[in-house]
Structures are given as C-alpha cells and as structure tokens.
Amino acid sequence: MGDATREAEPRVDGKDAQVNQDVLIMEQQRQIEEEISDAIPLVGAKEDLLGTLEKEYISDPIYSMKAKDLSSKYNSIRRTRPDGNCFFRAFAYAYFERLLTCKDDYKGFYDIVSKSKDDLIELGFPQFTLEDFYETFMEVVERIGSGDMTQDELYELFNNQGQSNYIVVYLRLITSGKLQRDADFYLNFIDGNRTMTAFCHQEVEPMFKESDHIHIIALSAALNVGVRVRYMDRGDSAQVIAHDFPEGATPAVHLLYRPGHYDILYEQ
Amino acid sequence: MANIAAQRIKREFKEVIKSEEVAKCAIKVELVSDSYTELKGEIAGPPDTPYEGGNFVLEIKVPETYPFNPPKVRFLTKIWHPNISSVTGAICLDILKDQWAAAMTLRTVLLSLQALLSAAEPDDPQDAVVAKQYKDAPEMFRLTARHWTAAYAGGPYSNPEFDSKIRRLTDMGIESHDARVALSSFNWDLERATEQLFS
C-alpha cells in the first residue's frame, strides 16, 4: 500500500503497489540519466578516431578491424551524450559547425528554416511554444551567418543544457512536420496501425525518444542536408557500411552509428 | 530552478490567464510560490458528465528540467474516475508520462485533463476499483462519480440515498470519507461495506 493512512481500504488488486512500482521505475530511470549526464557531456571534444576506438575495442577483434577501416576515411570523432537525443544533437552540431566555415550552404539552409515556422503552425502546432523554440533556433543560425560565432562558442552553446535542448526540440518539430506533411509516403515505414500524427506524438516530438531511420530520412529531406551514417555493428564485413540520407545526396554531415547511439565523424 | 523553466512558466502563466477557456471559467491557474515551481490549477467538470458543476483543484509541480520533462500533476480534489487514483489523486495520462513534448503547455495539460474527465480510458486505469465499476456497472459508476463531485467538488447533485447510507456508517463512528470509499467500492451495498470496514 502506498498510503499508510488508508490501509483499511478495500484495494482489491494492489493498485497502489502498481502505482508505487511506476514511481520507482521512473525514479530509477532518472538516477541512471543523472549518472550518464554527470559522466558524459552533451557534446564532447574532438578526439583522435583510431586512438580512441582502438583503446575502446582492444579486446574485440571485429570492432578493432572496423575501427581501422573507419580510420582510413575519418580522422576524428566527437561523442555525444547517449540520452535519446543523440541523433538530433549530433546532426545539429555537425551541420552548424560546417556552416561556420562553409558559407555557400548557409543561404539555402537559412531560407528553409526561416519559413519552417509558418509551415508548422499551418500543420496545427501551438504557435505559443513553437515561436519560443523557433526564435532560439534562429538566433543561433543567425549568429552563425553573421560570423558572430566561434568554434568554442558553438561548443559552449551545445553544452548549455537549455539552449542545446531547445535546438533538439526544434529539430524534432521540423521532423514531425515533414512526416505529417508527407504522411502518405512515410506511413510505409512505420509498423502497427498508428496514424502518422500518433506516431509523431509518441516517437518524434517527446524528448529523449531515440531516432530511427525514418527520423533521419525526414529531417535530412526537410532541411535538404545530406547525412552519411556509418554503421558499426557485429556484422561480418570488414568494412563499416555507409548509408546516405536522402539516398544519393552529397553528405554534409557524417555520423557514426553503434547500436543505440550516434556520434559525429570528421573526414580525412 | 533553472532559468529556462522559470521563464517558460512565466510566459505560459500569462498565456493561460488570458486564454478564452479562462474567460469561460473552464480552466484556471494560480501561483503557489513566487518561484514558479509550484502552481495550483483548476478545471471545471465538463457538461454532460458526472463531473458537471464540480470544480477540481490540481497540484502542479514544475521540475527543473521543464519543459523537457512534463510537469507533475495530481488531483487535490477527491474524484471518482478510472484514470485517477481515488486515494492519492495520481493521474494516468500519456502526456504526463512518456508522451510529453516540450511544445506542450500548462494549458494543453489542463485541457487534456478536462478531456479525460469527458472520456475515461478504463483499459489503462489508475484506479482499478473504479475502472472495474465503470465497465461492469456503468450506471452505478455514473451515480457514484456524481456523488463524489457533490461531496468534494461542489457539484449540485446530492444523492439522498447515498447520503443516508453514509450517515448509517458515520453513526457507528466511521469517518465520512472512509464510509464513502467503502460504499463506493462495494456498489453502495451497505452490508458489504460495513463488513469490510469492521473486518
């Protein structure tokens, strides 16, 4: 019984025990989350790829072999916190970092994101909160465009939990908007009898929900930013397989996927 | 409290108090502390439900990680509903758990709770006793919920038969709330309620 003063009630089937179980599970989850957030920054420093992965997989021949393969194409890695937001955070950091130096891509990106808000409002997202996330997001984008942002400042900004999460939220909303707008197409990729709106409410819009292929396809298509994901798993191939999103696009962002998690990769 | 959470709640607070639902007296939010970490919400029982005419008070606690995590909300007003604990006021609602999204607001929460009062989900219960009654004896459920609304939320429909059964038990020294819980749980069977209370 959860509530000692109510021992006498005819609680026929342990409802309160059930409630307490839920509370305990949520508390334990929170504890685990805290341990992770104490140990791993939202976005880490750039590390030498081969050095760090060889150390990690010293007693693992398959992964060691794949680390070598990966190091023939990439020289550094930047880790992100495994909090369920890693794809969105890694994507945003990698692309914003690229925009710091690659001015050619900026204009097109700016045009797309600056009209994203109206598209989302049209789809029925609440204007009040949407504006909040949009403004924070655009403030960062505009600072990058005006040259008023250094690498260090970007790093600091992404490790400020509030700002960093605001950017993640906005990307989740853009992803949800794209999925709902092109629901006819994307419905082919989800299982069960869910509507696209229900899928977005359950799997896209809530923070800390992990991303799947469908999230990556939708976001990369919505922003017209190519993403190459390198898959590092237990498969036999000596190579680390690449997938490009959307198919055939020139990748502007390179990510390393290891089961359940995305980090950022830097090409040679 | 983290700055983002406080700023966001301040803005939301303004949004709610000028919303049209407030103008229609359907929802209300008040500050409990100056720090914006705790608020008091109120929702009006929706028309054509057993909660009609009642006013339900909610405890709203805003976590430091708001709006990335949901507010913690429970009913302070006692209520008879399958998705709300009649003991603790704890609520079973997806958007207060894993389907919370940062784009939602206090207003969304209050309106969703109001919708929950109109459309219970007995297959995902918080209070199994209530949920069972809701499914097995819908008319009994409706009368019981309406009686609770009158007893605790200022609802207009008192039920003389229920009141007299409660009086029978309070005359024996039982607290009226305990009497009401026991009777409600046993479909107002006075004998079984008495047995349970004195067992």
Short mmCIF file of C-alpha atoms in Angstrom, two decimals:
data_model
loop_
_atom_site.label_atom_id
_atom_site.label_comp_id
_atom_site.label_asym_id
_atom_site.label_seq_id
_atom_site.Cartn_x
_atom_site.Cartn_y
_atom_site.Cartn_z
CA MET A 1 0.00 0.00 0.00
CA GLY A 2 1.31 3.37 -0.88
CA ASP A 3 -0.58 5.42 1.61
CA ALA A 4 -0.25 4.11 5.16
CA THR A 5 -3.24 6.03 6.43
CA ARG A 6 -5.50 4.22 4.02
CA GLU A 7 -4.58 0.67 4.93
CA ALA A 8 -8.21 -0.15 5.62
CA GLU A 9 -9.47 0.47 2.12
CA PRO A 10 -10.75 -2.37 0.01
CA ARG A 11 -7.98 -2.20 -2.51
CA VAL A 12 -8.79 -5.45 -4.17
CA ASP A 13 -5.92 -5.82 -6.56
CA GLY A 14 -2.92 -3.94 -5.34
CA LYS A 15 -3.47 -0.81 -7.36
CA ASP A 16 -1.32 1.27 -5.07
CA ALA A 17 1.50 -1.24 -5.25
CA GLN A 18 1.27 -0.81 -9.02
CA VAL A 19 1.41 2.97 -8.70
CA ASN A 20 4.45 2.73 -6.50
CA GLN A 21 6.12 0.43 -8.98
CA ASP A 22 5.68 3.10 -11.65
CA VAL A 23 7.11 5.75 -9.39
CA LEU A 24 10.08 3.54 -8.52
CA ILE A 25 10.79 2.80 -12.16
CA MET A 26 10.65 6.49 -13.04
CA GLU A 27 12.96 7.33 -10.14
CA GLN A 28 15.45 4.69 -11.15
CA GLN A 29 15.38 5.93 -14.73
CA ARG A 30 16.08 9.42 -13.51
CA GLN A 31 19.01 8.15 -11.46
CA ILE A 32 20.53 6.38 -14.44
CA GLU A 33 20.03 9.51 -16.53
CA GLU A 34 21.80 11.56 -13.91
CA GLU A 35 24.75 9.20 -13.82
CA ILE A 36 25.06 9.41 -17.61
CA SER A 37 24.78 13.19 -17.64
CA ASP A 38 27.42 13.53 -14.92
CA ALA A 39 29.80 11.32 -16.85
CA ILE A 40 29.31 12.40 -20.49
CA PRO A 41 28.95 15.97 -21.79
CA LEU A 42 26.10 16.76 -24.21
CA VAL A 43 28.73 17.22 -26.91
CA GLY A 44 32.31 16.13 -26.26
CA ALA A 45 35.66 17.39 -27.53
CA LYS A 46 37.08 16.17 -30.84
CA GLU A 47 39.11 13.02 -30.31
CA ASP A 48 41.58 11.17 -32.49
CA LEU A 49 39.47 8.46 -34.07
CA LEU A 50 41.82 5.50 -34.32
CA GLY A 51 43.43 6.13 -30.93
CA THR A 52 40.18 6.35 -29.05
CA LEU A 53 38.38 3.48 -30.77
CA GLU A 54 41.39 1.13 -30.64
CA LYS A 55 41.58 1.70 -26.93
CA GLU A 56 37.87 1.07 -26.55
CA TYR A 57 37.94 -2.18 -28.54
CA ILE A 58 41.34 -3.52 -27.58
CA SER A 59 39.97 -6.99 -26.83
CA ASP A 60 37.38 -7.05 -29.59
CA PRO A 61 38.77 -8.22 -32.95
CA ILE A 62 35.65 -7.42 -35.03
CA TYR A 63 35.28 -3.88 -33.78
CA SER A 64 39.06 -3.31 -33.92
CA MET A 65 39.05 -4.29 -37.56
CA LYS A 66 36.16 -1.94 -38.24
CA ALA A 67 37.83 0.87 -36.34
CA LYS A 68 40.80 0.50 -38.69
CA ASP A 69 38.57 0.62 -41.72
CA LEU A 70 36.84 3.70 -40.39
CA SER A 71 40.18 5.41 -39.74
CA SER A 72 41.08 5.10 -43.39
CA LYS A 73 38.24 7.53 -44.15
CA TYR A 74 37.88 9.62 -40.99
CA ASN A 75 40.40 11.05 -38.62
CA SER A 76 38.36 12.31 -35.67
CA ILE A 77 35.25 11.57 -33.67
CA ARG A 78 33.15 13.74 -31.39
CA ARG A 79 30.99 11.92 -28.90
CA THR A 80 27.52 12.99 -27.84
CA ARG A 81 25.60 12.09 -24.71
CA PRO A 82 23.53 8.93 -25.11
CA ASP A 83 20.28 10.44 -23.87
CA GLY A 84 17.95 9.51 -26.73
CA ASN A 85 18.55 12.87 -28.39
CA CYS A 86 21.95 11.94 -29.77
CA PHE A 87 20.96 11.84 -33.43
CA PHE A 88 19.38 15.29 -33.35
CA ARG A 89 22.15 16.82 -31.27
CA ALA A 90 24.92 15.25 -33.33
CA PHE A 91 23.23 16.33 -36.55
CA ALA A 92 22.76 19.93 -35.39
CA TYR A 93 26.27 20.26 -34.03
CA ALA A 94 27.94 18.74 -37.08
CA TYR A 95 25.95 20.85 -39.51
CA PHE A 96 26.26 24.12 -37.61
CA GLU A 97 29.98 23.50 -37.31
CA ARG A 98 30.16 23.04 -41.06
CA LEU A 99 28.20 26.27 -41.62
CA LEU A 100 30.82 28.17 -39.63
CA THR A 101 33.25 27.66 -42.49
CA CYS A 102 31.08 26.67 -45.43
CA LYS A 103 29.27 29.90 -46.30
CA ASP A 104 27.94 28.53 -49.60
CA ASP A 105 25.46 26.25 -47.84
CA TYR A 106 24.23 28.91 -45.45
CA LYS A 107 21.80 30.82 -47.65
CA GLY A 108 19.80 27.78 -48.74
CA PHE A 109 19.61 26.46 -45.20
CA TYR A 110 18.59 29.84 -43.82
CA ASP A 111 15.78 30.15 -46.35
CA ILE A 112 14.42 26.71 -45.49
CA VAL A 113 14.48 27.11 -41.71
CA SER A 114 13.21 30.67 -41.68
CA LYS A 115 9.97 29.62 -43.29
CA SER A 116 9.67 26.41 -41.28
CA LYS A 117 7.73 28.11 -38.51
CA ASP A 118 4.78 29.08 -40.68
CA ASP A 119 4.68 25.58 -42.16
CA LEU A 120 4.47 24.10 -38.68
CA ILE A 121 1.80 26.50 -37.49
CA GLU A 122 -0.18 25.62 -40.59
CA LEU A 123 0.03 21.97 -39.53
CA GLY A 124 -1.55 22.88 -36.21
CA PHE A 125 1.41 23.14 -33.85
CA PRO A 126 0.75 25.56 -30.99
CA GLN A 127 2.07 28.95 -32.01
CA PHE A 128 2.90 29.99 -28.49
CA THR A 129 5.60 27.39 -27.78
CA LEU A 130 6.64 26.95 -31.38
CA GLU A 131 7.75 30.57 -31.53
CA ASP A 132 9.84 30.09 -28.44
CA PHE A 133 11.81 27.22 -29.97
CA TYR A 134 11.95 28.82 -33.39
CA GLU A 135 13.39 32.06 -32.05
CA THR A 136 16.08 30.32 -30.04
CA PHE A 137 16.97 28.19 -33.03
CA MET A 138 17.08 31.11 -35.45
CA GLU A 139 19.14 33.20 -33.06
CA VAL A 140 21.85 30.57 -33.24
CA VAL A 141 21.53 30.21 -37.01
CA GLU A 142 21.76 33.98 -37.49
CA ARG A 143 24.79 34.27 -35.25
CA ILE A 144 26.49 31.65 -37.39
CA GLY A 145 25.56 33.51 -40.57
CA SER A 146 26.79 36.88 -39.37
CA GLY A 147 30.15 35.43 -38.38
CA ASP A 148 29.44 36.17 -34.74
CA MET A 149 30.17 32.64 -33.54
CA THR A 150 33.43 30.85 -32.92
CA GLN A 151 34.02 27.10 -32.67
CA ASP A 152 34.43 27.48 -28.92
CA GLU A 153 31.19 29.42 -28.57
CA LEU A 154 29.29 26.79 -30.53
CA TYR A 155 30.77 24.10 -28.30
CA GLU A 156 29.77 26.02 -25.19
CA LEU A 157 26.28 26.66 -26.50
CA PHE A 158 25.69 22.99 -27.23
CA ASN A 159 26.80 22.09 -23.75
CA ASN A 160 24.38 24.53 -22.19
CA GLN A 161 21.54 22.18 -21.45
CA GLY A 162 18.71 24.64 -22.04
CA GLN A 163 19.91 26.06 -25.35
CA SER A 164 21.12 22.70 -26.57
CA ASN A 165 17.76 21.08 -25.83
CA TYR A 166 15.85 23.93 -27.44
CA ILE A 167 17.69 23.19 -30.67
CA VAL A 168 16.88 19.49 -30.34
CA VAL A 169 13.21 20.28 -29.73
CA TYR A 170 13.00 22.44 -32.83
CA LEU A 171 14.59 19.75 -34.99
CA ARG A 172 12.11 17.25 -33.58
CA LEU A 173 9.28 19.57 -34.57
CA ILE A 174 10.66 20.01 -38.08
CA THR A 175 10.95 16.23 -38.37
CA SER A 176 7.39 15.77 -37.16
CA GLY A 177 6.17 18.42 -39.59
CA LYS A 178 7.86 16.70 -42.52
CA LEU A 179 6.48 13.29 -41.54
CA GLN A 180 2.95 14.64 -41.24
CA ARG A 181 3.11 16.69 -44.41
CA ASP A 182 4.30 13.70 -46.44
CA ALA A 183 2.43 11.12 -44.38
CA ASP A 184 1.35 9.12 -47.42
CA PHE A 185 4.96 8.32 -48.17
CA TYR A 186 6.31 7.90 -44.66
CA LEU A 187 3.44 5.69 -43.46
CA ASN A 188 5.11 2.89 -45.44
CA PHE A 189 7.96 2.90 -42.94
CA ILE A 190 6.08 2.58 -39.68
CA ASP A 191 4.53 -0.54 -38.31
CA GLY A 192 1.34 -1.06 -36.43
CA ASN A 193 -1.91 0.70 -37.10
CA ARG A 194 -0.83 4.09 -35.92
CA THR A 195 -1.68 7.26 -37.74
CA MET A 196 1.27 9.46 -38.64
CA THR A 197 0.10 12.05 -36.12
CA ALA A 198 0.03 9.43 -33.37
CA PHE A 199 3.47 8.19 -34.40
CA CYS A 200 4.85 11.73 -34.19
CA HIS A 201 3.26 12.29 -30.78
CA GLN A 202 4.71 9.05 -29.49
CA GLU A 203 8.09 8.72 -31.19
CA VAL A 204 9.22 12.05 -32.59
CA GLU A 205 8.07 15.02 -30.53
CA PRO A 206 8.86 13.77 -26.99
CA MET A 207 12.42 14.49 -25.86
CA PHE A 208 14.71 11.54 -25.19
CA LYS A 209 12.95 9.29 -27.70
CA GLU A 210 15.53 7.56 -29.85
CA SER A 211 15.69 8.13 -33.57
CA ASP A 212 15.22 5.55 -36.25
CA HIS A 213 15.84 5.65 -40.00
CA ILE A 214 12.53 7.36 -40.53
CA HIS A 215 13.56 10.32 -38.37
CA ILE A 216 16.82 10.69 -40.26
CA ILE A 217 15.20 10.44 -43.67
CA ALA A 218 12.56 13.03 -42.78
CA LEU A 219 14.91 15.54 -41.18
CA SER A 220 17.53 15.33 -43.91
CA ALA A 221 14.81 15.74 -46.53
CA ALA A 222 13.10 18.60 -44.71
CA LEU A 223 16.32 20.60 -44.37
CA ASN A 224 17.90 19.39 -47.60
CA VAL A 225 21.03 18.37 -45.70
CA GLY A 226 22.70 15.11 -46.74
CA VAL A 227 23.63 12.75 -43.91
CA ARG A 228 26.01 9.81 -44.21
CA VAL A 229 25.68 7.29 -41.41
CA ARG A 230 28.44 4.73 -40.89
CA TYR A 231 27.12 1.59 -39.29
CA MET A 232 29.47 -0.17 -36.91
CA ASP A 233 28.00 -3.43 -35.70
CA ARG A 234 28.76 -7.12 -35.25
CA GLY A 235 28.25 -7.91 -38.94
CA ASP A 236 30.93 -9.96 -40.74
CA SER A 237 32.03 -7.36 -43.24
CA ALA A 238 35.45 -5.81 -42.55
CA GLN A 239 34.08 -2.53 -43.79
CA VAL A 240 31.94 -0.06 -41.95
CA ILE A 241 28.89 0.23 -44.17
CA ALA A 242 27.65 3.68 -45.19
CA HIS A 243 24.06 4.79 -45.74
CA ASP A 244 23.26 8.16 -47.25
CA PHE A 245 20.11 10.10 -46.41
CA PRO A 246 18.29 11.12 -48.51
CA GLU A 247 19.51 8.47 -50.93
CA GLY A 248 22.02 9.85 -53.41
CA ALA A 249 22.55 13.16 -51.61
CA THR A 250 26.03 14.56 -51.07
CA PRO A 251 26.71 14.16 -47.38
CA ALA A 252 27.25 17.32 -45.38
CA VAL A 253 27.15 15.52 -42.04
CA HIS A 254 28.88 12.26 -41.16
CA LEU A 255 27.71 10.22 -38.20
CA LEU A 256 28.91 7.01 -36.64
CA TYR A 257 26.17 4.64 -35.54
CA ARG A 258 26.86 1.99 -32.97
CA PRO A 259 23.79 0.07 -31.78
CA GLY A 260 21.60 2.59 -29.99
CA HIS A 261 23.83 5.62 -30.41
CA TYR A 262 25.15 8.30 -32.82
CA ASP A 263 28.44 10.24 -32.66
CA ILE A 264 29.95 12.74 -35.09
CA LEU A 265 32.68 11.76 -37.56
CA TYR A 266 35.21 14.03 -39.31
CA GLU A 267 36.56 13.13 -42.73
CA GLN A 268 40.23 12.99 -43.59
CA MET B 1 15.22 26.48 -10.55
CA ALA B 2 16.79 26.51 -13.95
CA ASN B 3 16.25 29.77 -15.73
CA ILE B 4 14.62 28.26 -18.78
CA ALA B 5 11.93 26.52 -16.74
CA ALA B 6 11.07 29.67 -14.80
CA GLN B 7 10.94 31.88 -17.90
CA ARG B 8 8.84 29.43 -19.77
CA ILE B 9 6.34 29.04 -16.89
CA LYS B 10 6.09 32.82 -16.53
CA ARG B 11 5.17 33.13 -20.18
CA GLU B 12 2.76 30.22 -20.00
CA PHE B 13 1.14 31.63 -16.95
CA LYS B 14 0.35 34.77 -18.92
CA GLU B 15 -0.89 32.66 -21.82
CA VAL B 16 -3.30 30.70 -19.66
CA ILE B 17 -4.74 33.63 -17.76
CA LYS B 18 -5.70 35.42 -20.94
CA SER B 19 -6.96 32.33 -22.76
CA GLU B 20 -10.56 32.01 -23.80
CA GLU B 21 -11.04 28.97 -21.57
CA VAL B 22 -10.27 31.13 -18.56
CA ALA B 23 -12.76 33.69 -19.80
CA LYS B 24 -15.34 30.89 -19.90
CA CYS B 25 -14.25 29.76 -16.40
CA ALA B 26 -13.31 26.33 -17.75
CA ILE B 27 -9.70 26.38 -16.50
CA LYS B 28 -7.64 28.45 -14.13
CA VAL B 29 -4.04 28.63 -12.89
CA GLU B 30 -2.68 30.32 -9.78
CA LEU B 31 0.80 30.69 -8.38
CA VAL B 32 1.52 28.91 -5.12
CA SER B 33 5.07 30.15 -4.70
CA ASP B 34 6.89 33.14 -6.17
CA SER B 35 9.47 30.85 -7.71
CA TYR B 36 7.06 29.45 -10.29
CA THR B 37 7.95 25.92 -9.20
CA GLU B 38 4.52 25.17 -7.83
CA LEU B 39 1.15 26.15 -9.20
CA LYS B 40 -2.43 25.42 -8.47
CA GLY B 41 -4.69 24.53 -11.36
CA GLU B 42 -8.43 24.30 -11.53
CA ILE B 43 -10.69 22.71 -14.10
CA ALA B 44 -14.44 22.77 -14.35
CA GLY B 45 -16.19 19.43 -14.71
CA PRO B 46 -17.32 19.12 -18.35
CA PRO B 47 -21.05 19.33 -19.14
CA ASP B 48 -22.98 16.08 -19.64
CA THR B 49 -20.57 14.14 -17.42
CA PRO B 50 -20.90 13.09 -13.78
CA TYR B 51 -18.39 15.85 -13.03
CA GLU B 52 -20.60 18.65 -14.33
CA GLY B 53 -20.92 21.56 -11.96
CA GLY B 54 -17.86 20.49 -9.99
CA ASN B 55 -14.61 22.39 -9.65
CA PHE B 56 -11.46 20.28 -9.44
CA VAL B 57 -8.23 21.56 -7.93
CA LEU B 58 -4.88 20.30 -9.17
CA GLU B 59 -1.41 20.38 -7.72
CA ILE B 60 1.14 21.28 -10.42
CA LYS B 61 4.86 20.93 -9.71
CA VAL B 62 7.29 22.19 -12.31
CA PRO B 63 10.56 20.22 -12.49
CA GLU B 64 13.88 21.97 -13.04
CA THR B 65 14.10 20.27 -16.41
CA TYR B 66 10.79 21.73 -17.63
CA PRO B 67 9.74 21.95 -20.48
CA PHE B 68 11.86 18.98 -21.50
CA ASN B 69 10.18 16.86 -18.84
CA PRO B 70 6.48 17.07 -18.00
CA PRO B 71 5.03 18.91 -15.01
CA LYS B 72 3.99 16.68 -12.11
CA VAL B 73 0.25 16.96 -11.74
CA ARG B 74 -2.24 15.35 -9.36
CA PHE B 75 -5.80 15.99 -8.24
CA LEU B 76 -6.13 17.59 -4.83
CA THR B 77 -9.90 17.39 -5.04
CA LYS B 78 -11.07 13.84 -4.42
CA ILE B 79 -12.56 12.35 -7.56
CA TRP B 80 -14.08 9.04 -8.72
CA HIS B 81 -12.60 8.30 -12.14
CA PRO B 82 -10.93 5.23 -13.68
CA ASN B 83 -7.74 7.09 -14.62
CA ILE B 84 -7.31 8.99 -11.37
CA SER B 85 -6.45 7.41 -8.02
CA SER B 86 -9.28 7.92 -5.57
CA VAL B 87 -6.62 7.65 -2.84
CA THR B 88 -3.72 9.83 -3.97
CA GLY B 89 -5.12 11.84 -6.88
CA ALA B 90 -2.36 10.42 -9.11
CA ILE B 91 -3.24 10.62 -12.80
CA CYS B 92 -2.70 8.13 -15.58
CA LEU B 93 -2.39 10.20 -18.74
CA ASP B 94 0.13 9.60 -21.53
CA ILE B 95 1.15 13.24 -21.98
CA LEU B 96 2.10 13.46 -18.30
CA LYS B 97 4.41 10.49 -18.81
CA ASP B 98 6.28 9.33 -21.88
CA GLN B 99 4.28 11.31 -24.43
CA TRP B 100 5.04 14.71 -23.05
CA ALA B 101 6.57 17.06 -25.63
CA ALA B 102 8.28 20.35 -24.94
CA ALA B 103 5.88 22.12 -27.29
CA MET B 104 3.01 21.40 -24.89
CA THR B 105 1.97 23.83 -22.19
CA LEU B 106 0.09 24.02 -18.90
CA ARG B 107 -2.93 24.97 -20.95
CA THR B 108 -2.55 21.76 -23.02
CA VAL B 109 -2.33 19.77 -19.79
CA LEU B 110 -5.44 21.32 -18.22
CA LEU B 111 -7.47 20.89 -21.40
CA SER B 112 -6.29 17.28 -21.74
CA LEU B 113 -7.35 16.58 -18.17
CA GLN B 114 -10.71 18.08 -18.87
CA ALA B 115 -10.97 15.84 -21.92
CA LEU B 116 -10.02 12.88 -19.72
CA LEU B 117 -12.98 13.65 -17.47
CA SER B 118 -15.23 13.50 -20.54
CA ALA B 119 -13.70 10.33 -21.94
CA ALA B 120 -12.19 7.88 -19.47
CA GLU B 121 -9.88 5.13 -20.64
CA PRO B 122 -10.85 2.18 -18.44
CA ASP B 123 -8.40 -0.14 -20.20
CA ASP B 124 -5.47 1.89 -18.93
CA PRO B 125 -6.67 2.51 -15.38
CA GLN B 126 -5.03 4.25 -12.49
CA ASP B 127 -7.71 3.12 -10.07
CA ALA B 128 -8.62 -0.50 -10.74
CA VAL B 129 -11.64 -0.48 -8.41
CA VAL B 130 -13.19 2.47 -10.19
CA ALA B 131 -12.31 1.10 -13.61
CA LYS B 132 -13.99 -2.21 -12.82
CA GLN B 133 -17.16 -0.45 -11.75
CA TYR B 134 -17.01 1.77 -14.83
CA LYS B 135 -17.03 -1.32 -17.05
CA ASP B 136 -19.28 -3.67 -15.07
CA ALA B 137 -21.84 -1.25 -13.65
CA PRO B 138 -21.81 1.95 -15.70
CA GLU B 139 -24.92 3.45 -14.13
CA MET B 140 -23.58 2.77 -10.62
CA PHE B 141 -20.33 4.39 -11.69
CA ARG B 142 -22.13 7.47 -13.00
CA LEU B 143 -24.10 7.93 -9.78
CA THR B 144 -21.02 7.37 -7.62
CA ALA B 145 -18.88 9.81 -9.61
CA ARG B 146 -21.65 12.39 -9.44
CA HIS B 147 -21.98 11.85 -5.71
CA TRP B 148 -18.23 12.40 -5.24
CA THR B 149 -18.49 15.55 -7.34
CA ALA B 150 -21.19 16.85 -4.99
CA ALA B 151 -19.27 15.77 -1.87
CA TYR B 152 -15.83 17.15 -2.77
CA ALA B 153 -16.05 19.44 -5.79
CA GLY B 154 -19.14 21.48 -5.02
CA GLY B 155 -21.32 19.71 -7.56
CA PRO B 156 -25.08 20.34 -7.42
CA TYR B 157 -26.44 16.79 -7.43
CA SER B 158 -26.66 15.27 -3.97
CA ASN B 159 -27.97 11.75 -3.63
CA PRO B 160 -30.23 11.29 -0.58
CA GLU B 161 -29.99 7.51 -0.69
CA PHE B 162 -26.18 7.54 -0.72
CA ASP B 163 -26.11 10.24 1.95
CA SER B 164 -28.28 8.21 4.27
CA LYS B 165 -26.10 5.13 3.83
CA ILE B 166 -23.05 7.18 4.70
CA ARG B 167 -24.87 8.51 7.76
CA ARG B 168 -25.57 4.95 8.90
CA LEU B 169 -21.83 4.32 8.94
CA THR B 170 -20.78 7.65 10.46
CA ASP B 171 -23.27 6.98 13.27
CA MET B 172 -21.14 3.92 14.02
CA GLY B 173 -18.06 6.12 14.32
CA ILE B 174 -16.67 5.76 10.80
CA GLU B 175 -15.16 8.84 9.16
CA SER B 176 -17.47 10.02 6.39
CA HIS B 177 -14.74 9.82 3.74
CA ASP B 178 -13.86 6.25 4.73
CA ALA B 179 -17.55 5.38 4.67
CA ARG B 180 -17.90 6.88 1.20
CA VAL B 181 -14.88 4.98 -0.11
CA ALA B 182 -16.10 1.67 1.25
CA LEU B 183 -19.64 2.13 -0.04
CA SER B 184 -18.42 3.33 -3.45
CA SER B 185 -16.12 0.35 -3.76
CA PHE B 186 -18.93 -2.10 -3.00
CA ASN B 187 -21.54 -0.54 -5.30
CA TRP B 188 -23.27 1.03 -2.27
CA ASP B 189 -24.00 -2.36 -0.68
CA LEU B 190 -24.24 -1.25 2.95
CA GLU B 191 -23.78 -4.71 4.36
CA ARG B 192 -20.59 -5.50 2.46
CA ALA B 193 -19.17 -2.04 3.12
CA THR B 194 -19.84 -2.43 6.84
CA GLU B 195 -18.28 -5.88 6.87
CA GLN B 196 -15.18 -4.58 5.17
CA LEU B 197 -14.86 -1.55 7.46
CA PHE B 198 -15.12 -3.63 10.61
CA SER B 199 -13.11 -6.63 9.45
#
